[in-house]
Tab-separated table of C-alpha atoms in Angstrom:
chain	number	residue	atom	x	y	z
A	18	MET	CA	86.413	110.451	66.539
A	19	GLY	CA	88.785	112.727	68.420
A	20	LYS	CA	92.234	112.550	69.816
A	21	GLY	CA	92.818	110.539	73.033
A	22	GLU	CA	89.378	108.451	71.887
A	23	LYS	CA	89.272	104.881	71.447
A	24	TYR	CA	86.969	101.904	70.819
A	25	TYR	CA	88.101	98.366	71.912
A	26	LYS	CA	86.144	94.891	70.986
A	27	SER	CA	86.617	91.768	73.078
A	28	LYS	CA	84.959	88.308	73.424
A	29	ILE	CA	84.474	89.323	77.178
A	30	LEU	CA	84.084	92.592	79.117
A	31	VAL	CA	83.994	92.744	82.710
A	32	ILE	CA	82.075	95.760	83.819
A	33	TRP	CA	81.017	97.387	86.983
A	34	GLU	CA	77.220	97.654	87.150
A	35	ASP	CA	74.755	97.616	90.512
A	36	GLY	CA	77.838	97.358	92.841
A	37	GLN	CA	79.215	94.103	90.891
A	38	HIS	CA	81.370	92.996	88.401
A	39	LYS	CA	79.440	91.728	85.616
A	40	GLN	CA	80.409	89.546	82.629
A	41	MET	CA	79.218	91.194	79.025
A	42	GLU	CA	79.521	88.886	75.940
A	43	ASN	CA	81.003	90.632	72.879
A	44	GLY	CA	81.543	94.009	74.339
A	45	TYR	CA	83.108	97.722	73.449
A	46	LEU	CA	84.865	99.511	75.450
A	47	HIS	CA	84.918	103.278	74.797
A	48	ILE	CA	87.914	105.386	76.001
A	49	LYS	CA	88.270	109.275	75.926
A	50	ASN	CA	91.131	110.891	77.405
A	51	GLY	CA	92.160	108.531	79.917
A	52	VAL	CA	88.562	107.640	81.061
A	53	VAL	CA	85.848	105.467	80.305
A	54	GLU	CA	83.393	107.105	78.112
A	55	GLY	CA	81.392	104.292	77.633
A	56	LEU	CA	80.396	100.396	77.916
A	57	TYR	CA	78.342	98.925	74.934
A	58	GLN	CA	77.116	95.530	72.987
A	59	SER	CA	77.062	97.472	69.953
A	60	LEU	CA	78.151	100.449	67.901
A	61	THR	CA	76.987	102.242	65.304
A	62	GLN	CA	77.974	100.907	61.630
A	63	ASP	CA	80.515	103.833	60.957
A	64	THR	CA	82.099	103.659	64.603
A	65	PRO	CA	85.701	103.114	64.153
A	66	PHE	CA	86.903	100.244	66.854
A	67	GLU	CA	89.859	97.701	67.358
A	68	ASP	CA	88.723	94.275	67.651
A	69	LEU	CA	91.210	92.801	69.869
A	70	GLY	CA	89.854	89.074	69.082
A	71	ASN	CA	89.420	86.118	71.248
A	72	VAL	CA	90.199	87.996	74.830
A	73	ALA	CA	89.098	89.458	77.969
A	74	ILE	CA	89.106	93.236	78.884
A	75	ILE	CA	89.090	93.294	82.715
A	76	PRO	CA	89.780	95.979	85.245
A	77	GLY	CA	93.392	96.535	86.118
A	78	PHE	CA	94.528	94.919	89.411
A	79	VAL	CA	95.159	97.095	92.706
A	80	ASN	CA	98.571	95.815	94.390
A	81	LEU	CA	98.512	96.651	97.917
A	82	HIS	CA	102.153	95.900	98.853
A	83	THR	CA	105.370	95.988	97.099
A	84	HIS	CA	109.227	96.503	97.494
A	85	PRO	CA	110.560	97.117	94.281
A	86	SER	CA	113.921	98.604	94.968
A	87	GLU	CA	114.634	95.708	97.538
A	88	VAL	CA	112.478	92.772	96.751
A	89	TYR	CA	115.186	90.331	95.122
A	90	GLY	CA	117.852	90.512	97.867
A	91	GLY	CA	116.661	87.139	99.426
A	92	LYS	CA	115.952	85.472	96.106
A	93	SER	CA	117.902	82.233	95.578
A	94	TYR	CA	118.985	82.213	99.474
A	95	ARG	CA	116.173	83.076	102.095
A	96	GLU	CA	114.133	80.111	100.946
A	97	ASP	CA	113.556	77.314	103.371
A	98	ILE	CA	115.803	78.698	106.307
A	99	GLY	CA	114.914	80.596	109.575
A	100	ASN	CA	115.854	80.524	113.027
A	101	PRO	CA	113.684	78.329	114.987
A	102	LEU	CA	114.045	80.290	117.991
A	103	PHE	CA	112.340	83.131	116.367
A	104	TYR	CA	109.239	80.927	115.204
A	105	GLY	CA	111.134	80.012	112.336
A	106	SER	CA	111.430	83.623	110.838
A	107	SER	CA	114.377	84.670	108.741
A	108	LEU	CA	113.172	88.383	109.210
A	109	TYR	CA	115.767	89.154	111.954
A	110	ASP	CA	118.847	86.983	111.562
A	111	TYR	CA	118.930	86.791	107.711
A	112	ALA	CA	117.393	89.944	106.357
A	113	ASP	CA	120.386	92.180	106.142
A	114	LEU	CA	123.117	89.513	105.166
A	115	VAL	CA	123.215	89.925	101.437
A	116	GLN	CA	123.664	93.431	100.737
A	117	LEU	CA	123.398	93.945	96.456
A	118	GLY	CA	124.596	97.656	96.982
A	119	THR	CA	123.039	100.899	96.150
A	120	ASP	CA	123.684	100.113	92.179
A	121	SER	CA	120.851	97.388	92.622
A	122	ALA	CA	117.930	99.547	93.669
A	123	GLU	CA	117.338	100.814	90.265
A	124	ILE	CA	117.780	97.314	88.415
A	125	GLN	CA	115.468	96.010	91.203
A	126	ALA	CA	112.946	98.558	90.697
A	127	ARG	CA	112.892	98.701	87.114
A	128	LEU	CA	112.452	94.662	87.133
A	129	ASN	CA	110.095	94.183	89.457
A	130	LEU	CA	107.564	97.168	88.329
A	131	ALA	CA	107.544	95.280	85.283
A	132	GLU	CA	107.123	92.235	86.592
A	133	LEU	CA	104.095	93.811	88.375
A	134	ILE	CA	102.740	95.204	84.921
A	135	LYS	CA	102.988	92.114	83.034
A	136	SER	CA	100.689	90.549	85.636
A	137	GLY	CA	97.970	92.912	85.073
A	138	CYS	CA	98.562	95.299	88.018
A	139	THR	CA	98.150	99.131	86.858
A	140	THR	CA	97.982	100.300	90.212
A	141	ALA	CA	100.843	99.602	93.198
A	142	LEU	CA	101.693	100.605	96.814
A	143	ILE	CA	105.118	100.939	96.620
A	144	PHE	CA	106.266	100.662	100.659
A	145	GLY	CA	109.079	102.672	99.997
A	146	GLY	CA	112.003	103.560	102.019
A	147	PRO	CA	115.441	104.762	100.968
A	148	ASN	CA	114.581	104.562	97.655
A	149	SER	CA	111.349	106.228	97.814
A	150	LYS	CA	111.855	109.046	95.262
A	151	LEU	CA	113.510	106.298	92.991
A	152	GLU	CA	110.677	104.071	93.005
A	153	ALA	CA	108.238	107.250	92.284
A	154	GLU	CA	109.910	108.378	89.202
A	155	LEU	CA	110.436	104.808	87.785
A	156	ALA	CA	106.633	104.264	88.449
A	157	GLY	CA	105.997	107.604	86.517
A	158	GLU	CA	108.167	106.481	83.858
A	159	LEU	CA	107.185	103.026	83.214
A	160	GLY	CA	103.309	104.522	83.561
A	161	ILE	CA	101.883	102.402	86.244
A	162	ARG	CA	99.648	104.090	88.716
A	163	ALA	CA	101.367	104.111	92.202
A	164	TYR	CA	101.130	105.147	95.707
A	165	VAL	CA	104.832	105.547	97.174
A	166	GLY	CA	105.533	105.166	101.164
A	167	ALA	CA	107.714	107.806	102.609
A	168	GLY	CA	109.627	105.643	104.947
A	169	ILE	CA	109.157	106.702	108.992
A	170	ARG	CA	111.333	104.942	111.492
A	171	ALA	CA	113.355	105.547	114.534
A	172	GLY	CA	116.534	105.513	112.720
A	173	ASP	CA	118.740	106.827	109.870
A	174	ALA	CA	117.094	107.399	106.876
A	175	ASN	CA	119.225	105.008	104.480
A	176	GLU	CA	118.157	102.066	106.917
A	177	GLU	CA	121.468	101.291	107.151
A	178	LYS	CA	121.305	100.692	110.898
A	179	SER	CA	118.670	97.827	112.304
A	180	ILE	CA	116.335	99.208	114.838
A	181	TRP	CA	116.562	95.770	116.413
A	182	ASN	CA	119.496	93.488	116.904
A	183	SER	CA	119.903	89.905	118.297
A	184	PRO	CA	123.456	89.718	119.823
A	185	ASP	CA	122.788	85.759	120.612
A	186	GLY	CA	120.068	84.921	118.194
A	187	TYR	CA	117.348	84.375	120.591
A	188	SER	CA	116.739	87.841	121.904
A	189	LEU	CA	115.849	90.959	120.340
A	190	LYS	CA	117.564	94.258	121.568
A	191	TYR	CA	115.695	97.274	120.135
A	192	SER	CA	117.628	101.123	119.699
A	193	PHE	CA	114.935	103.379	118.865
A	194	ASP	CA	116.349	107.169	118.185
A	195	GLU	CA	113.153	108.997	118.430
A	196	ALA	CA	114.774	112.297	117.349
A	197	GLU	CA	115.742	110.949	113.977
A	198	GLY	CA	112.233	109.483	113.768
A	199	PHE	CA	110.690	112.767	113.828
A	200	LYS	CA	113.046	113.703	111.232
A	201	ARG	CA	111.926	111.018	109.049
A	202	LEU	CA	108.232	112.422	109.549
A	203	ALA	CA	109.161	115.830	108.721
A	204	GLU	CA	110.921	114.446	105.296
A	205	ALA	CA	108.040	112.254	104.632
A	206	ALA	CA	105.882	115.413	104.770
A	207	ASP	CA	108.046	117.198	102.483
A	208	SER	CA	108.004	114.071	99.946
A	209	ILE	CA	104.120	114.387	100.097
A	210	LYS	CA	103.918	118.099	99.074
A	211	GLU	CA	106.855	117.674	96.432
A	212	TYR	CA	104.961	115.016	94.679
A	213	LYS	CA	101.286	115.982	95.164
A	214	ASN	CA	100.812	116.407	91.128
A	215	ALA	CA	103.498	114.239	89.907
A	216	TRP	CA	103.004	112.519	86.498
A	217	ASN	CA	99.818	114.152	86.261
A	218	GLY	CA	98.505	113.050	89.438
A	219	ARG	CA	99.183	109.307	88.569
A	220	VAL	CA	102.236	109.147	91.234
A	221	LYS	CA	101.468	109.979	94.905
A	222	PHE	CA	103.348	109.431	98.238
A	223	LEU	CA	101.556	108.329	101.782
A	224	LEU	CA	103.252	107.913	105.074
A	225	ALA	CA	104.893	104.668	105.984
A	226	PRO	CA	106.030	103.808	109.424
A	227	THR	CA	108.318	100.662	108.307
A	228	GLN	CA	107.038	98.442	111.216
A	229	SER	CA	104.806	98.877	114.280
A	230	MET	CA	108.211	97.840	116.215
A	231	THR	CA	110.486	100.541	114.501
A	232	CYS	CA	108.585	103.623	115.678
A	233	THR	CA	107.611	104.818	119.034
A	234	PRO	CA	103.872	105.457	119.900
A	235	GLU	CA	104.475	109.081	120.007
A	236	MET	CA	105.908	108.783	116.203
A	237	LEU	CA	103.068	106.753	115.206
A	238	LYS	CA	101.029	109.366	116.867
A	239	GLU	CA	102.157	112.365	115.096
A	240	THR	CA	101.942	109.934	112.077
A	241	ARG	CA	98.421	110.151	112.094
A	242	ARG	CA	98.333	113.861	112.921
A	243	GLN	CA	100.483	114.518	109.629
A	244	ALA	CA	98.509	112.140	107.517
A	245	ASP	CA	94.941	113.711	108.611
A	246	LYS	CA	96.514	117.252	108.240
A	247	LEU	CA	98.005	116.353	104.488
A	248	GLY	CA	94.962	114.382	103.888
A	249	VAL	CA	96.844	111.168	102.804
A	250	GLY	CA	97.055	107.388	103.994
A	251	ILE	CA	98.997	105.693	106.088
A	252	THR	CA	100.871	102.042	105.332
A	253	ILE	CA	102.608	100.112	107.763
A	254	HIS	CA	104.054	96.741	108.448
A	255	GLY	CA	101.798	95.314	111.387
A	256	ALA	CA	101.348	91.922	113.417
A	257	GLU	CA	103.389	90.384	110.634
A	258	ASP	CA	105.259	88.023	113.025
A	259	PHE	CA	105.243	86.353	116.102
A	260	MET	CA	108.474	87.725	117.601
A	261	GLU	CA	106.912	91.179	116.732
A	262	PHE	CA	103.879	90.556	118.709
A	263	GLU	CA	105.703	88.869	121.777
A	264	ASN	CA	107.923	92.054	122.073
A	265	ALA	CA	104.938	94.585	121.640
A	266	ILE	CA	103.400	92.743	124.863
A	267	ARG	CA	107.020	92.892	126.765
A	268	LEU	CA	107.963	96.633	125.627
A	269	TYR	CA	104.127	97.995	125.569
A	270	GLY	CA	101.594	95.856	127.308
A	271	LYS	CA	99.297	95.822	124.116
A	272	THR	CA	99.590	93.546	120.936
A	273	PRO	CA	100.320	95.380	117.776
A	274	VAL	CA	96.773	96.209	116.561
A	275	GLU	CA	96.322	97.508	119.894
A	276	LEU	CA	99.377	99.795	119.768
A	277	MET	CA	98.082	100.815	116.260
A	278	ALA	CA	94.604	101.456	117.510
A	279	GLU	CA	95.719	103.313	120.631
A	280	THR	CA	98.283	105.743	118.719
A	281	GLY	CA	95.395	106.388	116.399
A	282	LEU	CA	96.571	104.576	113.339
A	283	LEU	CA	93.566	102.459	112.575
A	284	GLY	CA	91.229	103.680	110.045
A	285	GLU	CA	89.703	103.601	106.621
A	286	ASP	CA	93.065	104.986	105.096
A	287	LEU	CA	95.187	102.825	106.719
A	288	VAL	CA	96.933	99.803	104.947
A	289	ILE	CA	98.451	96.985	107.322
A	290	ALA	CA	100.938	95.097	105.350
A	291	HIS	CA	100.401	91.208	106.572
A	292	CYS	CA	98.597	91.381	109.812
A	293	ILE	CA	98.445	87.768	110.791
A	294	CYS	CA	99.636	87.669	114.214
A	295	ILE	CA	96.660	88.857	116.026
A	296	THR	CA	94.872	87.555	119.341
A	297	GLY	CA	92.876	84.629	118.227
A	298	HIS	CA	95.498	83.110	116.311
A	299	THR	CA	95.621	79.337	117.264
A	300	GLN	CA	99.760	80.075	117.772
A	301	ILE	CA	98.898	83.514	120.188
A	302	ASN	CA	97.668	82.003	123.576
A	303	ILE	CA	96.447	85.423	124.508
A	304	SER	CA	92.645	86.214	124.035
A	305	GLY	CA	91.798	89.991	122.969
A	306	ARG	CA	90.094	92.175	120.661
A	307	ASP	CA	92.426	92.522	117.820
A	308	LEU	CA	89.924	91.800	114.954
A	309	ALA	CA	87.271	93.746	116.618
A	310	LEU	CA	89.112	96.704	116.460
A	311	LEU	CA	90.449	96.191	113.071
A	312	GLY	CA	86.862	95.559	111.825
A	313	LYS	CA	85.276	98.771	113.476
A	314	SER	CA	87.797	100.860	112.115
A	315	HIS	CA	87.398	99.348	108.590
A	316	SER	CA	91.480	99.313	107.897
A	317	THR	CA	92.868	97.539	105.096
A	318	VAL	CA	94.805	94.610	105.108
A	319	ALA	CA	96.834	93.627	102.350
A	320	HIS	CA	97.160	90.162	102.319
A	321	CYS	CA	100.309	88.597	100.890
A	322	PRO	CA	99.620	84.850	101.139
A	323	TRP	CA	102.859	83.855	99.536
A	324	ALA	CA	105.388	85.724	101.730
A	325	LEU	CA	103.611	84.089	104.631
A	326	ALA	CA	103.336	80.457	102.920
A	327	LYS	CA	107.370	80.261	102.698
A	328	GLU	CA	107.844	80.660	106.249
A	329	GLY	CA	105.152	78.029	107.047
A	330	ASP	CA	102.543	80.876	108.268
A	331	LEU	CA	99.177	81.847	106.798
A	332	LEU	CA	95.966	84.147	107.405
A	333	GLN	CA	93.908	82.201	109.618
A	334	SER	CA	90.773	83.523	107.922
A	335	PHE	CA	90.599	85.457	105.128
A	336	ALA	CA	86.670	85.282	105.397
A	337	LYS	CA	86.608	86.052	109.369
A	338	TYR	CA	88.391	89.143	108.538
A	339	GLN	CA	86.149	90.480	106.006
A	340	SER	CA	82.891	89.284	107.940
A	341	ALA	CA	84.416	91.592	111.072
A	342	GLY	CA	84.354	94.675	108.514
A	343	VAL	CA	88.282	94.287	107.694
A	344	ASN	CA	88.648	95.653	104.078
A	345	MET	CA	90.842	92.826	102.319
A	346	GLY	CA	93.398	93.382	99.715
A	347	ILE	CA	96.108	91.639	97.711
A	348	GLY	CA	99.955	92.525	97.894
A	349	THR	CA	102.544	90.406	96.391
A	350	ASP	CA	105.400	91.491	98.649
A	351	THR	CA	108.067	89.315	97.851
A	352	PHE	CA	109.297	87.397	94.902
A	353	PRO	CA	107.834	86.482	92.276
A	354	SER	CA	105.603	89.454	92.147
A	355	ASP	CA	103.067	87.747	89.828
A	356	PHE	CA	100.069	89.233	91.274
A	357	ILE	CA	97.729	86.345	89.474
A	358	GLN	CA	99.740	83.608	91.263
A	359	GLU	CA	99.198	85.836	94.499
A	360	MET	CA	95.483	85.614	94.046
A	361	ARG	CA	95.442	82.021	93.593
A	362	TYR	CA	97.585	81.586	96.927
A	363	ALA	CA	94.794	83.771	98.584
A	364	ALA	CA	92.119	81.573	97.371
A	365	ALA	CA	93.474	78.316	97.949
A	366	MET	CA	94.851	78.876	101.359
A	367	GLY	CA	91.614	80.817	102.662
A	368	LYS	CA	89.803	77.164	101.756
A	369	ILE	CA	92.795	75.653	103.892
A	370	ALA	CA	92.576	77.702	106.618
A	371	ASP	CA	88.763	77.393	107.204
A	372	LYS	CA	89.086	74.043	105.819
A	373	SER	CA	86.026	74.625	103.343
A	374	THR	CA	85.648	75.275	99.913
A	375	PHE	CA	82.994	77.871	100.636
A	376	ALA	CA	85.133	80.205	102.650
A	377	VAL	CA	86.844	81.845	100.194
A	378	SER	CA	85.339	82.361	96.373
A	379	ALA	CA	86.991	83.465	93.252
A	380	LYS	CA	84.630	86.563	93.507
A	381	LYS	CA	85.687	87.508	96.947
A	382	ILE	CA	89.548	87.404	95.963
A	383	PHE	CA	88.647	89.146	92.305
A	384	ASP	CA	86.773	91.961	94.504
A	385	ALA	CA	89.879	91.935	97.144
A	386	ALA	CA	92.452	92.512	93.951
A	387	THR	CA	90.249	95.346	92.025
A	388	ILE	CA	87.758	97.369	94.298
A	389	GLY	CA	89.078	96.359	97.669
A	390	GLY	CA	92.305	97.600	96.994
A	391	ALA	CA	90.603	100.971	95.523
A	392	LYS	CA	88.792	101.230	98.421
A	393	ALA	CA	91.968	101.423	100.423
A	394	PHE	CA	92.895	104.606	98.762
A	395	GLY	CA	89.321	105.592	99.094
A	396	ARG	CA	88.804	105.704	95.455
A	397	THR	CA	86.010	104.500	92.994
A	398	ASP	CA	87.319	105.319	89.849
A	399	ILE	CA	89.981	102.473	89.745
A	400	GLY	CA	89.481	98.876	90.135
A	401	ARG	CA	86.719	98.892	88.086
A	402	LEU	CA	85.396	99.671	84.459
A	403	ALA	CA	82.508	101.851	84.654
A	404	LEU	CA	81.656	104.848	83.350
A	405	GLY	CA	84.026	107.916	84.454
A	406	ALA	CA	86.342	105.331	85.822
A	407	LYS	CA	90.151	105.417	84.746
A	408	ALA	CA	90.882	103.532	81.748
A	409	ASP	CA	93.009	101.240	84.012
A	410	PHE	CA	92.640	97.812	82.438
A	411	SER	CA	94.284	94.549	81.160
A	412	VAL	CA	93.819	92.447	77.830
A	413	ILE	CA	93.763	88.600	78.958
A	414	LYS	CA	94.370	86.064	75.997
A	415	LEU	CA	91.597	83.617	75.909
A	416	ASN	CA	93.118	81.129	73.078
A	417	ASN	CA	95.770	79.355	75.419
A	418	ILE	CA	96.017	76.372	77.622
A	419	GLU	CA	95.567	78.310	80.656
A	420	MET	CA	92.267	80.123	79.917
A	421	SER	CA	90.613	77.398	77.834
A	422	PRO	CA	87.693	76.628	77.943
A	423	VAL	CA	86.438	79.880	79.473
A	424	ARG	CA	83.054	80.218	80.932
A	425	ASP	CA	83.538	82.427	83.998
A	426	VAL	CA	86.258	84.663	83.157
A	427	ALA	CA	87.325	85.409	86.863
A	428	LYS	CA	87.544	81.760	87.771
A	429	ASN	CA	89.600	80.805	85.303
A	430	ILE	CA	92.083	84.015	85.961
A	431	ILE	CA	92.231	82.995	89.540
A	432	TYR	CA	92.577	79.094	89.334
A	433	SER	CA	94.064	78.706	85.824
A	434	ALA	CA	95.995	81.579	84.341
A	435	THR	CA	99.318	82.798	84.576
A	436	ARG	CA	100.805	86.276	84.332
A	437	HIS	CA	101.464	84.883	80.372
A	438	SER	CA	97.964	84.931	79.937
A	439	VAL	CA	98.036	88.932	80.002
A	440	GLU	CA	98.530	90.572	76.811
A	441	ARG	CA	98.039	94.077	77.255
A	442	VAL	CA	98.117	96.734	80.027
A	443	TYR	CA	96.633	99.962	79.967
A	444	VAL	CA	96.847	102.877	82.492
A	445	ASP	CA	94.896	106.338	81.763
A	446	GLY	CA	94.412	104.527	78.211
A	447	GLU	CA	97.809	104.329	77.464
A	448	CYS	CA	99.378	101.240	76.720
A	449	ILE	CA	102.360	100.213	78.926
A	450	MET	CA	102.704	96.967	78.286
A	451	ARG	CA	102.272	94.684	74.925
A	452	ASP	CA	103.002	91.234	74.387
A	453	GLY	CA	104.913	90.716	77.366
A	454	LYS	CA	107.051	93.872	76.879
A	455	VAL	CA	107.088	96.697	79.220
A	456	LYS	CA	108.739	99.707	77.617
A	457	GLY	CA	111.876	101.134	79.503
A	458	ALA	CA	112.552	97.873	81.212
A	459	ASP	CA	115.058	95.506	79.075
A	460	GLU	CA	114.724	92.499	81.017
A	461	ASP	CA	117.343	90.615	79.669
A	462	GLY	CA	119.902	93.406	80.395
A	463	LEU	CA	118.759	94.216	83.621
A	464	SER	CA	118.467	90.585	84.944
A	465	ALA	CA	122.365	90.233	83.804
A	466	LYS	CA	123.265	93.055	85.762
A	467	LEU	CA	121.427	91.679	88.866
A	468	GLN	CA	122.833	88.407	88.641
A	469	GLU	CA	126.542	90.214	88.715
A	470	LEU	CA	125.680	91.930	91.651
A	471	ALA	CA	123.905	89.172	93.606
A	472	GLU	CA	126.875	86.829	92.824
A	473	LYS	CA	129.331	89.633	94.295
A	474	ALA	CA	127.046	90.024	97.454
A	475	TRP	CA	126.663	86.134	98.038
A	476	LYS	CA	130.719	86.471	98.251
A	477	ARG	CA	130.287	88.836	101.220
A	478	THR	CA	127.825	87.507	103.736
A	479	SER	CA	130.268	86.235	106.100
A	480	ILE	CA	131.500	89.775	106.461
A	481	ASN	CA	127.608	90.965	107.676
A	482	ASP	CA	126.854	87.778	109.460
A	483	ARG	CA	127.547	87.871	113.381
A	484	HIS	CA	128.793	83.964	113.025
A	485	ALA	CA	130.735	84.653	109.990
A	486	ARG	CA	129.177	82.206	107.961
A	487	THR	CA	129.410	81.853	104.122
A	488	ILE	CA	126.057	81.751	101.871
A	489	ASP	CA	126.457	77.854	101.432
A	490	GLU	CA	126.990	77.791	105.347
A	491	LEU	CA	123.600	79.898	105.501
A	492	SER	CA	121.743	78.464	102.856
A	493	PRO	CA	123.138	75.251	101.406
A	494	LEU	CA	122.613	74.488	97.802
A	495	ILE	CA	119.676	72.197	97.077
A	496	CYS	CA	121.665	70.202	94.419
A	497	PRO	CA	125.497	70.710	95.957
A	498	ALA	CA	128.195	72.065	93.255
A	499	PHE	CA	129.700	69.673	90.870
A	500	LYS	CA	133.241	68.752	91.185
A	501	LYS	CA	135.447	67.591	88.134
A	502	LYS	CA	136.677	64.207	88.455
A	503	GLU	CA	140.010	64.906	89.139
A	504	ASP	CA	138.981	67.353	91.870
A	505	ARG	CA	137.139	64.208	93.316
A	506	LYS	CA	140.031	61.856	93.322
A	507	GLU	CA	142.035	64.745	95.196
A	508	ASN	CA	139.907	64.592	97.643
A	509	ALA	CA	139.016	61.251	97.893
């Protein structure tokens, strides 16, 4: 057996055959030079192999929406709050009040990428922004496959100045700087060229207009022209928010989806994060063709159910999007970035939205998490275990409470498992996580540093808030702070 060659045995091996995932009992996975060389039910007697025992080997998950360097800024703060005049959203009033500082970017990104890997993700679409190159380098170092967004917005590169502003808490003012926006586009093109062959092609850049309402229509048109010229994909936050929908109508006379269609963004290489606020939604009293436009273009929607659920929203029909021709994938977006948990929410909320157990199945969600994600990048060599595919896979422990007893491994993963059931993760045949440990991510040390930075940031919220509110005024503790008896006597 040559160098870079390995055989693994597992109780269950999920393989790709005849256009679908299939469950092979007592299977052998043959890896050579980072690629799947063979899938067998038996080996010749003299073939050495590693018996992984009572486990399932499954294709690695493809996560279509993440924000590693900024994901934890709202944690322990933005939950349960929002502006009722902005449909309950916390996006406009609360997003920038807790600023963890530039020192936190690497800490957050290392922790978050480790969290993604620990929940079985082998590929991640990192939305990117001011810290895109840092995120790309860390993804390369930690071993995950990554598509990193080069941020494009009609404003400063560091995103320190918001393009929208609410001076009164009930209206939005936009300040587009198109000249700066075209500079961001040029910088994005440079990043794509710089990282063309980074980390042996494992880390790539794509174009990432931050939102439909942080770019001008001309910028979106140029984004499409550059994507076609450079041969790369596009990702954008689109139709994620009711205020976004309302303001697109007021500014352009178009829905966010119509704006993306008319500027040429829609297409098989576009990944739209969220995309719930479309015509036909029960809270939108405007008829239109949004779903038809999405389906006809075969655009991809990165469905991030937990981020929506925390603000009382949901994708109103996963099933209808798929039936219309939309390619559906799964993203984590927020915290916790537990991909297995995210799949469970997608399944449960899909059933609730259509009021039917049949609307969404474990098969549909497992496919969205694997081949749906791969399709977003035009790839058939990830998201599946097939001959010639990349050796990107996870090892799932079966001898635990979450997974036992197991008959249908995909159902158990989606409806019962946790990320603690993931024993190992491999990318290009290299083990990047074993027994809950990701090399290059000191979870305890990084968490302690993040806590320190957050405590400092929480003390500074009044400086950033237009009403000078403290963190406790903005987000009161569920369990109020305990006071010593003598303090309570003094305040009695």
